């Protein structure tokens, strides 16, 4: 079993996964390869429910590859994904306060996040999901004001003591 990174949009899952291993999967990128379009376009064309269906199918495939996985922030929206996470023992939650995440999301010109168009809508998602992240996590790391390489080292140190 390998590290699975969870947390809200902007927490640094895609960034930290790359630092942890060359054998990593960014689930969003794997999804975009499958749907052959940006996630934002898929949301516009087919909606969130169809996205969650694809996300679960791709997650079920990715989990068998035993790579470090950077999930998308909505991985906890689907009970099938929660069942999978429940069987893992290296689920790492990159935790931050909403305002810090929102600043990162606003500055991030590389990722289009269809569910981050409105701050108060995103805040409600954050409030809904935070207890679920906490519940499924084997390790919680506070990531505010922390560099990605320090976060990656904390995860390696924790892994080394398992
Ligand atoms: N530890 C960090 N400190 C500051 N900015 C970060 C950190 N980790 C990631 N970022 C930046 O925040 C944005 C979101 O990072 P990303 O890895 O895409 O997060 P996620 O995959 O959790 O949505 C990117 O612009 C990234 O450069
Ligand atoms: O929070 C969410 O529902 C989503 C988060 C995104 O991934 P990141 O958390 O890597 O931005 C991506 O999966 C999609 O836009 C939906
Ligand atoms: Mg990401």
Short mmCIF file of N, CA and C and ligand atoms in Angstrom, two decimals:
data_model
loop_
_atom_site.label_atom_id
_atom_site.label_comp_id
_atom_site.label_asym_id
_atom_site.label_seq_id
_atom_site.Cartn_x
_atom_site.Cartn_y
_atom_site.Cartn_z
N UNK A 1 0.85 -1.20 0.00
CA UNK A 1 0.00 0.00 0.00
C UNK A 1 0.87 1.24 0.00
N UNK A 2 0.41 2.28 -0.68
CA UNK A 2 1.23 3.49 -0.78
C UNK A 2 0.47 4.69 -0.22
N UNK A 3 1.17 5.78 -0.21
CA UNK A 3 0.60 7.02 0.32
C UNK A 3 -0.53 7.50 -0.59
N UNK A 4 -1.66 7.87 0.02
CA UNK A 4 -2.74 8.52 -0.73
C UNK A 4 -2.95 9.89 -0.10
N UNK A 5 -2.77 10.93 -0.93
CA UNK A 5 -2.90 12.30 -0.42
C UNK A 5 -4.33 12.77 -0.62
N UNK A 6 -4.95 13.24 0.46
CA UNK A 6 -6.29 13.83 0.39
C UNK A 6 -6.25 15.24 0.97
N UNK A 7 -7.31 15.97 0.70
CA UNK A 7 -7.40 17.34 1.21
C UNK A 7 -8.12 18.22 0.20
N UNK A 8 -8.49 19.40 0.67
CA UNK A 8 -9.30 20.29 -0.17
C UNK A 8 -8.47 20.83 -1.35
N UNK A 9 -9.18 21.44 -2.30
CA UNK A 9 -8.50 22.07 -3.44
C UNK A 9 -7.45 23.05 -2.91
N UNK A 10 -6.28 23.00 -3.51
CA UNK A 10 -5.24 23.96 -3.14
C UNK A 10 -4.35 23.51 -2.00
N UNK A 11 -4.62 22.35 -1.42
CA UNK A 11 -3.83 21.89 -0.25
C UNK A 11 -2.41 21.50 -0.63
N UNK A 12 -2.19 21.18 -1.90
CA UNK A 12 -0.84 20.83 -2.34
C UNK A 12 -0.66 19.35 -2.66
N UNK A 13 -1.77 18.65 -2.86
CA UNK A 13 -1.72 17.19 -3.10
C UNK A 13 -0.90 16.89 -4.36
N UNK A 14 -1.23 17.57 -5.46
CA UNK A 14 -0.52 17.31 -6.72
C UNK A 14 0.95 17.70 -6.63
N UNK A 15 1.25 18.74 -5.90
CA UNK A 15 2.62 19.23 -5.73
C UNK A 15 3.45 18.26 -4.89
N UNK A 16 2.91 17.85 -3.75
CA UNK A 16 3.67 17.00 -2.82
C UNK A 16 3.85 15.59 -3.38
N UNK A 17 2.87 15.09 -4.11
CA UNK A 17 2.98 13.72 -4.66
C UNK A 17 4.24 13.58 -5.52
N UNK A 18 4.53 14.60 -6.30
CA UNK A 18 5.70 14.57 -7.19
C UNK A 18 7.00 14.48 -6.39
N UNK A 19 6.99 15.08 -5.18
CA UNK A 19 8.20 15.10 -4.34
C UNK A 19 8.39 13.77 -3.60
N UNK A 20 7.29 13.05 -3.43
CA UNK A 20 7.37 11.81 -2.66
C UNK A 20 7.91 10.64 -3.46
N UNK A 21 7.61 10.65 -4.75
CA UNK A 21 8.03 9.48 -5.54
C UNK A 21 7.95 9.79 -7.03
N UNK A 22 8.83 9.16 -7.78
CA UNK A 22 8.69 9.24 -9.25
C UNK A 22 7.49 8.41 -9.69
N UNK A 23 7.16 7.43 -8.85
CA UNK A 23 5.97 6.59 -9.14
C UNK A 23 4.77 7.19 -8.43
N UNK A 24 4.25 8.24 -9.06
CA UNK A 24 3.07 8.89 -8.48
C UNK A 24 1.99 9.03 -9.53
N UNK A 25 0.77 9.10 -9.05
CA UNK A 25 -0.38 9.33 -9.94
C UNK A 25 -1.09 10.60 -9.47
N UNK A 26 -1.28 11.54 -10.38
CA UNK A 26 -2.19 12.65 -10.10
C UNK A 26 -3.53 12.22 -10.68
N UNK A 27 -4.46 11.91 -9.81
CA UNK A 27 -5.73 11.31 -10.27
C UNK A 27 -6.42 12.20 -11.30
N UNK A 28 -6.33 13.51 -11.11
CA UNK A 28 -6.97 14.41 -12.09
C UNK A 28 -6.36 14.24 -13.48
N UNK A 29 -5.05 14.09 -13.51
CA UNK A 29 -4.38 13.93 -14.82
C UNK A 29 -4.77 12.60 -15.46
N UNK A 30 -4.89 11.56 -14.60
CA UNK A 30 -5.29 10.23 -15.11
C UNK A 30 -6.72 10.29 -15.64
N UNK A 31 -7.56 11.05 -14.95
CA UNK A 31 -8.95 11.22 -15.39
C UNK A 31 -8.97 11.95 -16.74
N UNK A 32 -8.17 13.01 -16.85
CA UNK A 32 -8.18 13.79 -18.10
C UNK A 32 -7.67 12.96 -19.28
N UNK A 33 -6.74 12.04 -18.98
CA UNK A 33 -6.30 11.13 -20.06
C UNK A 33 -7.46 10.22 -20.49
N UNK A 34 -8.25 9.80 -19.50
CA UNK A 34 -9.37 8.89 -19.80
C UNK A 34 -10.48 9.60 -20.57
N UNK A 35 -10.80 10.84 -20.14
CA UNK A 35 -11.95 11.55 -20.75
C UNK A 35 -11.51 12.37 -21.97
N UNK A 36 -10.19 12.47 -22.14
CA UNK A 36 -9.61 13.17 -23.31
C UNK A 36 -10.09 14.61 -23.43
N UNK A 37 -10.22 15.25 -22.23
CA UNK A 37 -10.54 16.68 -22.20
C UNK A 37 -10.23 17.22 -20.81
N UNK A 38 -10.11 18.55 -20.68
CA UNK A 38 -9.91 19.10 -19.33
C UNK A 38 -11.12 18.79 -18.44
N UNK A 39 -10.89 18.64 -17.16
CA UNK A 39 -11.98 18.35 -16.21
C UNK A 39 -13.03 19.46 -16.24
N UNK A 40 -12.56 20.69 -16.39
CA UNK A 40 -13.51 21.82 -16.41
C UNK A 40 -14.47 21.71 -17.60
N UNK A 41 -13.97 21.26 -18.74
CA UNK A 41 -14.83 21.07 -19.92
C UNK A 41 -15.82 19.94 -19.67
N UNK A 42 -15.34 18.87 -19.05
CA UNK A 42 -16.21 17.73 -18.74
C UNK A 42 -17.35 18.17 -17.82
N UNK A 43 -17.02 18.98 -16.82
CA UNK A 43 -18.06 19.48 -15.91
C UNK A 43 -19.12 20.26 -16.70
N UNK A 44 -18.64 21.12 -17.62
CA UNK A 44 -19.58 21.94 -18.42
C UNK A 44 -20.49 21.06 -19.28
N UNK A 45 -19.89 20.02 -19.87
CA UNK A 45 -20.63 19.18 -20.83
C UNK A 45 -21.53 18.16 -20.12
N UNK A 46 -21.04 17.55 -19.05
CA UNK A 46 -21.75 16.39 -18.48
C UNK A 46 -22.15 16.55 -17.01
N UNK A 47 -21.54 17.50 -16.31
CA UNK A 47 -21.92 17.75 -14.91
C UNK A 47 -21.12 16.95 -13.91
N UNK A 48 -21.31 17.32 -12.64
CA UNK A 48 -20.51 16.73 -11.57
C UNK A 48 -20.80 15.25 -11.34
N UNK A 49 -22.07 14.85 -11.44
CA UNK A 49 -22.40 13.43 -11.17
C UNK A 49 -21.63 12.49 -12.11
N UNK A 50 -21.59 12.84 -13.39
CA UNK A 50 -20.86 12.01 -14.35
C UNK A 50 -19.36 12.05 -14.05
N UNK A 51 -18.88 13.22 -13.59
CA UNK A 51 -17.46 13.31 -13.22
C UNK A 51 -17.14 12.38 -12.05
N UNK A 52 -18.02 12.37 -11.04
CA UNK A 52 -17.78 11.52 -9.87
C UNK A 52 -17.76 10.02 -10.26
N UNK A 53 -18.58 9.67 -11.24
CA UNK A 53 -18.60 8.27 -11.72
C UNK A 53 -17.24 7.91 -12.34
N UNK A 54 -16.75 8.80 -13.19
CA UNK A 54 -15.43 8.56 -13.83
C UNK A 54 -14.34 8.57 -12.77
N UNK A 55 -14.43 9.53 -11.85
CA UNK A 55 -13.41 9.64 -10.79
C UNK A 55 -13.31 8.33 -10.00
N UNK A 56 -14.45 7.73 -9.67
CA UNK A 56 -14.42 6.48 -8.90
C UNK A 56 -13.82 5.35 -9.72
N UNK A 57 -14.21 5.25 -11.00
CA UNK A 57 -13.66 4.20 -11.86
C UNK A 57 -12.13 4.32 -11.98
N UNK A 58 -11.66 5.55 -12.14
CA UNK A 58 -10.21 5.76 -12.30
C UNK A 58 -9.50 5.50 -10.98
N UNK A 59 -10.13 5.91 -9.86
CA UNK A 59 -9.53 5.68 -8.54
C UNK A 59 -9.42 4.17 -8.27
N UNK A 60 -10.44 3.42 -8.63
CA UNK A 60 -10.43 1.96 -8.42
C UNK A 60 -9.29 1.32 -9.22
N UNK A 61 -9.01 1.85 -10.39
CA UNK A 61 -7.89 1.33 -11.20
C UNK A 61 -6.55 1.77 -10.60
N UNK A 62 -6.48 3.04 -10.20
CA UNK A 62 -5.21 3.59 -9.70
C UNK A 62 -4.76 2.91 -8.42
N UNK A 63 -5.70 2.55 -7.56
CA UNK A 63 -5.35 2.02 -6.23
C UNK A 63 -4.58 0.71 -6.36
N UNK A 64 -4.80 -0.02 -7.46
CA UNK A 64 -4.11 -1.31 -7.64
C UNK A 64 -2.68 -1.14 -8.13
N UNK A 65 -2.32 0.10 -8.50
CA UNK A 65 -0.97 0.32 -9.07
C UNK A 65 0.07 0.54 -7.99
N UNK A 66 -0.41 0.71 -6.75
CA UNK A 66 0.48 0.89 -5.58
C UNK A 66 1.47 2.04 -5.79
N UNK A 67 1.00 3.12 -6.40
CA UNK A 67 1.78 4.35 -6.55
C UNK A 67 1.31 5.36 -5.51
N UNK A 68 2.10 6.36 -5.24
CA UNK A 68 1.62 7.52 -4.47
C UNK A 68 0.51 8.16 -5.31
N UNK A 69 -0.62 8.43 -4.65
CA UNK A 69 -1.75 9.02 -5.39
C UNK A 69 -2.11 10.39 -4.82
N UNK A 70 -2.14 11.38 -5.70
CA UNK A 70 -2.72 12.69 -5.34
C UNK A 70 -4.16 12.64 -5.81
N UNK A 71 -5.09 12.59 -4.85
CA UNK A 71 -6.50 12.55 -5.25
C UNK A 71 -6.98 13.96 -5.56
N UNK A 72 -8.18 14.06 -6.09
CA UNK A 72 -8.84 15.36 -6.22
C UNK A 72 -9.58 15.65 -4.93
N UNK A 73 -9.80 16.93 -4.67
CA UNK A 73 -10.38 17.32 -3.39
C UNK A 73 -11.74 16.72 -3.11
N UNK A 74 -12.44 16.27 -4.16
CA UNK A 74 -13.80 15.72 -4.00
C UNK A 74 -13.83 14.22 -3.89
N UNK A 75 -12.65 13.59 -3.66
CA UNK A 75 -12.62 12.12 -3.58
C UNK A 75 -13.53 11.61 -2.47
N UNK A 76 -13.74 12.45 -1.45
CA UNK A 76 -14.56 12.03 -0.30
C UNK A 76 -16.06 12.22 -0.54
N UNK A 77 -16.44 12.66 -1.71
CA UNK A 77 -17.86 12.91 -2.01
C UNK A 77 -18.61 11.62 -2.35
N UNK A 78 -17.84 10.53 -2.52
CA UNK A 78 -18.41 9.31 -3.09
C UNK A 78 -18.19 8.15 -2.12
N UNK A 79 -19.26 7.46 -1.74
CA UNK A 79 -19.11 6.40 -0.73
C UNK A 79 -18.23 5.26 -1.22
N UNK A 80 -18.25 5.02 -2.54
CA UNK A 80 -17.37 3.96 -3.07
C UNK A 80 -15.91 4.29 -2.80
N UNK A 81 -15.57 5.56 -2.98
CA UNK A 81 -14.17 5.99 -2.71
C UNK A 81 -13.86 5.91 -1.21
N UNK A 82 -14.85 6.23 -0.39
CA UNK A 82 -14.63 6.16 1.07
C UNK A 82 -14.39 4.72 1.50
N UNK A 83 -15.08 3.79 0.85
CA UNK A 83 -14.85 2.36 1.17
C UNK A 83 -13.40 1.98 0.84
N UNK A 84 -12.94 2.43 -0.32
CA UNK A 84 -11.54 2.14 -0.73
C UNK A 84 -10.57 2.76 0.27
N UNK A 85 -10.80 4.03 0.60
CA UNK A 85 -9.90 4.72 1.55
C UNK A 85 -9.89 4.03 2.91
N UNK A 86 -11.05 3.46 3.27
CA UNK A 86 -11.14 2.78 4.57
C UNK A 86 -10.25 1.57 4.68
N UNK A 87 -9.90 0.99 3.53
CA UNK A 87 -9.04 -0.20 3.53
C UNK A 87 -7.55 0.16 3.45
N UNK A 88 -7.26 1.45 3.27
CA UNK A 88 -5.86 1.88 3.14
C UNK A 88 -5.30 2.20 4.52
N UNK A 89 -3.96 2.23 4.63
CA UNK A 89 -3.38 2.59 5.94
C UNK A 89 -2.37 3.71 5.85
N UNK A 90 -2.31 4.35 4.68
CA UNK A 90 -1.38 5.49 4.53
C UNK A 90 -2.09 6.66 3.83
N UNK A 91 -3.27 6.97 4.37
CA UNK A 91 -4.03 8.12 3.83
C UNK A 91 -3.57 9.36 4.58
N UNK A 92 -3.01 10.31 3.83
CA UNK A 92 -2.44 11.51 4.44
C UNK A 92 -3.27 12.73 4.06
N UNK A 93 -3.79 13.40 5.08
CA UNK A 93 -4.66 14.56 4.88
C UNK A 93 -3.81 15.83 4.99
N UNK A 94 -3.72 16.59 3.90
CA UNK A 94 -3.02 17.89 3.91
C UNK A 94 -4.05 18.93 4.34
N UNK A 95 -3.92 19.35 5.59
CA UNK A 95 -4.96 20.18 6.21
C UNK A 95 -4.55 21.65 6.24
N UNK A 96 -5.50 22.51 5.90
CA UNK A 96 -5.23 23.94 5.97
C UNK A 96 -6.54 24.65 6.23
N UNK A 97 -6.45 25.91 6.70
CA UNK A 97 -7.68 26.69 6.86
C UNK A 97 -8.17 27.14 5.48
N UNK A 98 -9.46 27.45 5.43
CA UNK A 98 -10.05 27.76 4.13
C UNK A 98 -9.42 29.00 3.47
N UNK A 99 -9.23 30.05 4.23
CA UNK A 99 -8.73 31.29 3.61
C UNK A 99 -7.36 31.11 2.98
N UNK A 100 -6.49 30.33 3.64
CA UNK A 100 -5.16 30.06 3.06
C UNK A 100 -5.32 29.29 1.75
N UNK A 101 -6.22 28.31 1.73
CA UNK A 101 -6.45 27.53 0.51
C UNK A 101 -7.00 28.43 -0.59
N UNK A 102 -7.92 29.29 -0.20
CA UNK A 102 -8.55 30.15 -1.22
C UNK A 102 -7.51 31.06 -1.88
N UNK A 103 -6.59 31.57 -1.10
CA UNK A 103 -5.52 32.41 -1.67
C UNK A 103 -4.70 31.62 -2.69
N UNK A 104 -4.41 30.36 -2.35
CA UNK A 104 -3.63 29.53 -3.29
C UNK A 104 -4.43 29.28 -4.57
N UNK A 105 -5.72 28.99 -4.37
CA UNK A 105 -6.58 28.68 -5.54
C UNK A 105 -6.63 29.90 -6.47
N UNK A 106 -6.77 31.08 -5.86
CA UNK A 106 -6.86 32.31 -6.68
C UNK A 106 -5.57 32.55 -7.47
N UNK A 107 -4.44 32.19 -6.84
CA UNK A 107 -3.15 32.46 -7.49
C UNK A 107 -2.78 31.37 -8.50
N UNK A 108 -3.48 30.24 -8.43
CA UNK A 108 -3.09 29.10 -9.26
C UNK A 108 -3.63 29.24 -10.68
N UNK A 109 -2.73 29.62 -11.61
CA UNK A 109 -3.22 29.80 -12.99
C UNK A 109 -3.02 28.54 -13.84
N UNK A 110 -2.58 27.46 -13.20
CA UNK A 110 -2.33 26.22 -13.94
C UNK A 110 -3.53 25.25 -13.88
N UNK A 111 -4.38 25.45 -12.90
CA UNK A 111 -5.50 24.50 -12.72
C UNK A 111 -6.83 25.23 -12.76
N UNK A 112 -7.75 24.75 -13.58
CA UNK A 112 -9.11 25.30 -13.59
C UNK A 112 -9.98 24.41 -12.71
N UNK A 113 -10.54 24.99 -11.67
CA UNK A 113 -11.33 24.21 -10.73
C UNK A 113 -12.79 24.62 -10.82
N UNK A 114 -13.63 23.83 -11.50
CA UNK A 114 -15.02 24.24 -11.73
C UNK A 114 -15.81 24.48 -10.44
N UNK A 115 -15.37 23.86 -9.33
CA UNK A 115 -16.11 24.04 -8.06
C UNK A 115 -15.53 25.15 -7.21
N UNK A 116 -14.59 25.89 -7.81
CA UNK A 116 -13.97 27.00 -7.06
C UNK A 116 -14.23 28.33 -7.76
N UNK A 117 -15.43 28.44 -8.35
CA UNK A 117 -15.75 29.70 -9.05
C UNK A 117 -16.29 30.75 -8.08
N UNK A 118 -16.89 30.24 -6.98
CA UNK A 118 -17.50 31.14 -6.00
C UNK A 118 -16.97 30.82 -4.61
N UNK A 119 -16.47 31.84 -3.92
CA UNK A 119 -15.80 31.62 -2.62
C UNK A 119 -16.73 30.99 -1.59
N UNK A 120 -17.96 31.53 -1.46
CA UNK A 120 -18.85 31.01 -0.40
C UNK A 120 -19.34 29.60 -0.74
N UNK A 121 -19.49 29.30 -2.04
CA UNK A 121 -19.85 27.93 -2.43
C UNK A 121 -18.72 26.98 -2.05
N UNK A 122 -17.49 27.41 -2.33
CA UNK A 122 -16.31 26.58 -2.01
C UNK A 122 -16.17 26.42 -0.51
N UNK A 123 -16.44 27.50 0.25
CA UNK A 123 -16.36 27.41 1.71
C UNK A 123 -17.34 26.37 2.25
N UNK A 124 -18.52 26.30 1.69
CA UNK A 124 -19.52 25.30 2.15
C UNK A 124 -19.03 23.89 1.83
N UNK A 125 -18.42 23.72 0.67
CA UNK A 125 -17.82 22.41 0.34
C UNK A 125 -16.75 22.05 1.36
N UNK A 126 -15.90 23.05 1.67
CA UNK A 126 -14.81 22.86 2.63
C UNK A 126 -15.38 22.41 3.98
N UNK A 127 -16.42 23.11 4.45
CA UNK A 127 -17.01 22.81 5.77
C UNK A 127 -17.66 21.43 5.79
N UNK A 128 -18.23 21.05 4.65
CA UNK A 128 -18.87 19.74 4.56
C UNK A 128 -17.83 18.61 4.54
N UNK A 129 -16.75 18.83 3.84
CA UNK A 129 -15.78 17.77 3.60
C UNK A 129 -14.75 17.60 4.74
N UNK A 130 -14.44 18.68 5.44
CA UNK A 130 -13.36 18.63 6.44
C UNK A 130 -13.53 17.49 7.44
N UNK A 131 -14.73 17.27 8.02
CA UNK A 131 -14.85 16.14 8.96
C UNK A 131 -14.63 14.78 8.31
N UNK A 132 -14.91 14.70 7.01
CA UNK A 132 -14.72 13.42 6.32
C UNK A 132 -13.23 13.17 6.07
N UNK A 133 -12.50 14.22 5.66
CA UNK A 133 -11.05 14.10 5.52
C UNK A 133 -10.45 13.61 6.85
N UNK A 134 -10.88 14.28 7.93
CA UNK A 134 -10.34 13.93 9.26
C UNK A 134 -10.59 12.46 9.58
N UNK A 135 -11.80 12.00 9.22
CA UNK A 135 -12.22 10.63 9.60
C UNK A 135 -11.41 9.56 8.87
N UNK A 136 -11.13 9.80 7.61
CA UNK A 136 -10.47 8.73 6.81
C UNK A 136 -8.95 8.81 6.85
N UNK A 137 -8.42 9.90 7.45
CA UNK A 137 -6.96 10.11 7.45
C UNK A 137 -6.25 9.22 8.46
N UNK A 138 -5.08 8.69 8.03
CA UNK A 138 -4.18 8.01 8.98
C UNK A 138 -3.16 8.99 9.54
N UNK A 139 -2.92 10.07 8.79
CA UNK A 139 -2.00 11.12 9.23
C UNK A 139 -2.58 12.45 8.77
N UNK A 140 -2.55 13.43 9.66
CA UNK A 140 -3.00 14.79 9.32
C UNK A 140 -1.79 15.71 9.40
N UNK A 141 -1.51 16.44 8.33
CA UNK A 141 -0.39 17.39 8.31
C UNK A 141 -0.92 18.79 8.06
N UNK A 142 -0.61 19.70 8.98
CA UNK A 142 -0.96 21.12 8.76
C UNK A 142 -0.01 21.68 7.71
N UNK A 143 -0.55 22.29 6.66
CA UNK A 143 0.30 22.72 5.55
C UNK A 143 0.38 24.24 5.40
N UNK A 144 -0.33 24.97 6.30
CA UNK A 144 -0.22 26.44 6.19
C UNK A 144 1.22 26.87 6.39
N UNK A 145 1.69 27.82 5.58
CA UNK A 145 3.04 28.41 5.76
C UNK A 145 4.13 27.34 5.86
N UNK A 146 3.96 26.26 5.11
CA UNK A 146 4.96 25.18 5.12
C UNK A 146 5.33 24.87 3.67
N UNK A 147 6.61 24.76 3.40
CA UNK A 147 7.06 24.48 2.04
C UNK A 147 6.76 23.03 1.65
N UNK A 148 6.50 22.78 0.37
CA UNK A 148 6.20 21.41 -0.09
C UNK A 148 7.25 20.38 0.30
N UNK A 149 8.53 20.76 0.26
CA UNK A 149 9.54 19.74 0.57
C UNK A 149 9.55 19.37 2.05
N UNK A 150 9.15 20.33 2.89
CA UNK A 150 9.07 20.01 4.33
C UNK A 150 7.89 19.07 4.59
N UNK A 151 6.80 19.32 3.88
CA UNK A 151 5.62 18.45 4.01
C UNK A 151 5.98 17.03 3.56
N UNK A 152 6.67 16.95 2.43
CA UNK A 152 7.07 15.62 1.92
C UNK A 152 7.98 14.92 2.92
N UNK A 153 8.89 15.67 3.56
CA UNK A 153 9.81 15.06 4.54
C UNK A 153 9.04 14.57 5.76
N UNK A 154 8.05 15.33 6.20
CA UNK A 154 7.23 14.89 7.35
C UNK A 154 6.54 13.56 7.02
N UNK A 155 6.08 13.44 5.79
CA UNK A 155 5.39 12.20 5.39
C UNK A 155 6.39 11.04 5.35
N UNK A 156 7.59 11.30 4.80
CA UNK A 156 8.60 10.23 4.76
C UNK A 156 8.99 9.80 6.17
N UNK A 157 9.16 10.76 7.05
CA UNK A 157 9.54 10.44 8.45
C UNK A 157 8.44 9.59 9.10
N UNK A 158 7.20 9.97 8.87
CA UNK A 158 6.08 9.19 9.43
C UNK A 158 6.06 7.78 8.87
N UNK A 159 6.26 7.69 7.55
CA UNK A 159 6.26 6.37 6.87
C UNK A 159 7.36 5.48 7.44
N UNK A 160 8.52 6.12 7.71
CA UNK A 160 9.68 5.37 8.21
C UNK A 160 9.43 4.76 9.59
N UNK A 161 8.49 5.37 10.33
CA UNK A 161 8.20 4.87 11.69
C UNK A 161 7.00 3.91 11.72
N UNK A 162 6.46 3.62 10.53
CA UNK A 162 5.30 2.70 10.51
C UNK A 162 5.74 1.27 10.86
N1 LIG B 1 3.12 24.10 0.51
C1 LIG B 1 2.71 25.04 -0.36
N2 LIG B 1 2.87 26.35 -0.07
C2 LIG B 1 2.44 27.30 -0.93
N3 LIG B 1 1.85 27.05 -2.12
C3 LIG B 1 1.66 25.75 -2.44
C4 LIG B 1 2.07 24.68 -1.60
N4 LIG B 1 1.75 23.50 -2.21
C5 LIG B 1 1.16 23.84 -3.38
N5 LIG B 1 1.10 25.17 -3.54
C6 LIG B 1 0.52 25.91 -4.67
O1 LIG B 1 -0.88 25.88 -4.46
C7 LIG B 1 -1.56 25.61 -5.69
C8 LIG B 1 -2.31 24.29 -5.55
O2 LIG B 1 -1.35 23.25 -5.45
P1 LIG B 1 -1.79 21.80 -5.94
O3 LIG B 1 -0.63 20.88 -5.72
O4 LIG B 1 -2.41 21.87 -7.30
O5 LIG B 1 -2.94 21.47 -4.88
P2 LIG B 1 -4.12 20.38 -4.95
O6 LIG B 1 -3.69 19.29 -5.90
O7 LIG B 1 -4.28 19.91 -3.54
O8 LIG B 1 -5.33 21.13 -5.45
C9 LIG B 1 -0.51 25.58 -6.77
O9 LIG B 1 -0.44 26.87 -7.37
C10 LIG B 1 0.76 25.27 -6.01
O10 LIG B 1 1.91 25.81 -6.65
O1 LIG B 2 -12.71 19.46 -4.87
C1 LIG B 2 -13.19 18.96 -5.92
O2 LIG B 2 -14.35 18.51 -6.02
C2 LIG B 2 -12.30 18.90 -7.13
C3 LIG B 2 -10.95 19.07 -6.96
C4 LIG B 2 -10.01 19.05 -8.12
O3 LIG B 2 -8.74 18.50 -7.75
P1 LIG B 2 -7.68 19.32 -6.79
O4 LIG B 2 -8.14 19.11 -5.37
O5 LIG B 2 -6.35 18.68 -7.08
O6 LIG B 2 -7.77 20.76 -7.21
C5 LIG B 2 -10.58 18.23 -9.27
O7 LIG B 2 -10.66 16.87 -8.91
C6 LIG B 2 -11.98 18.75 -9.61
O8 LIG B 2 -11.88 20.10 -10.02
C7 LIG B 2 -12.93 18.60 -8.44
MG1 LIG B 3 -4.46 18.42 -7.54
#
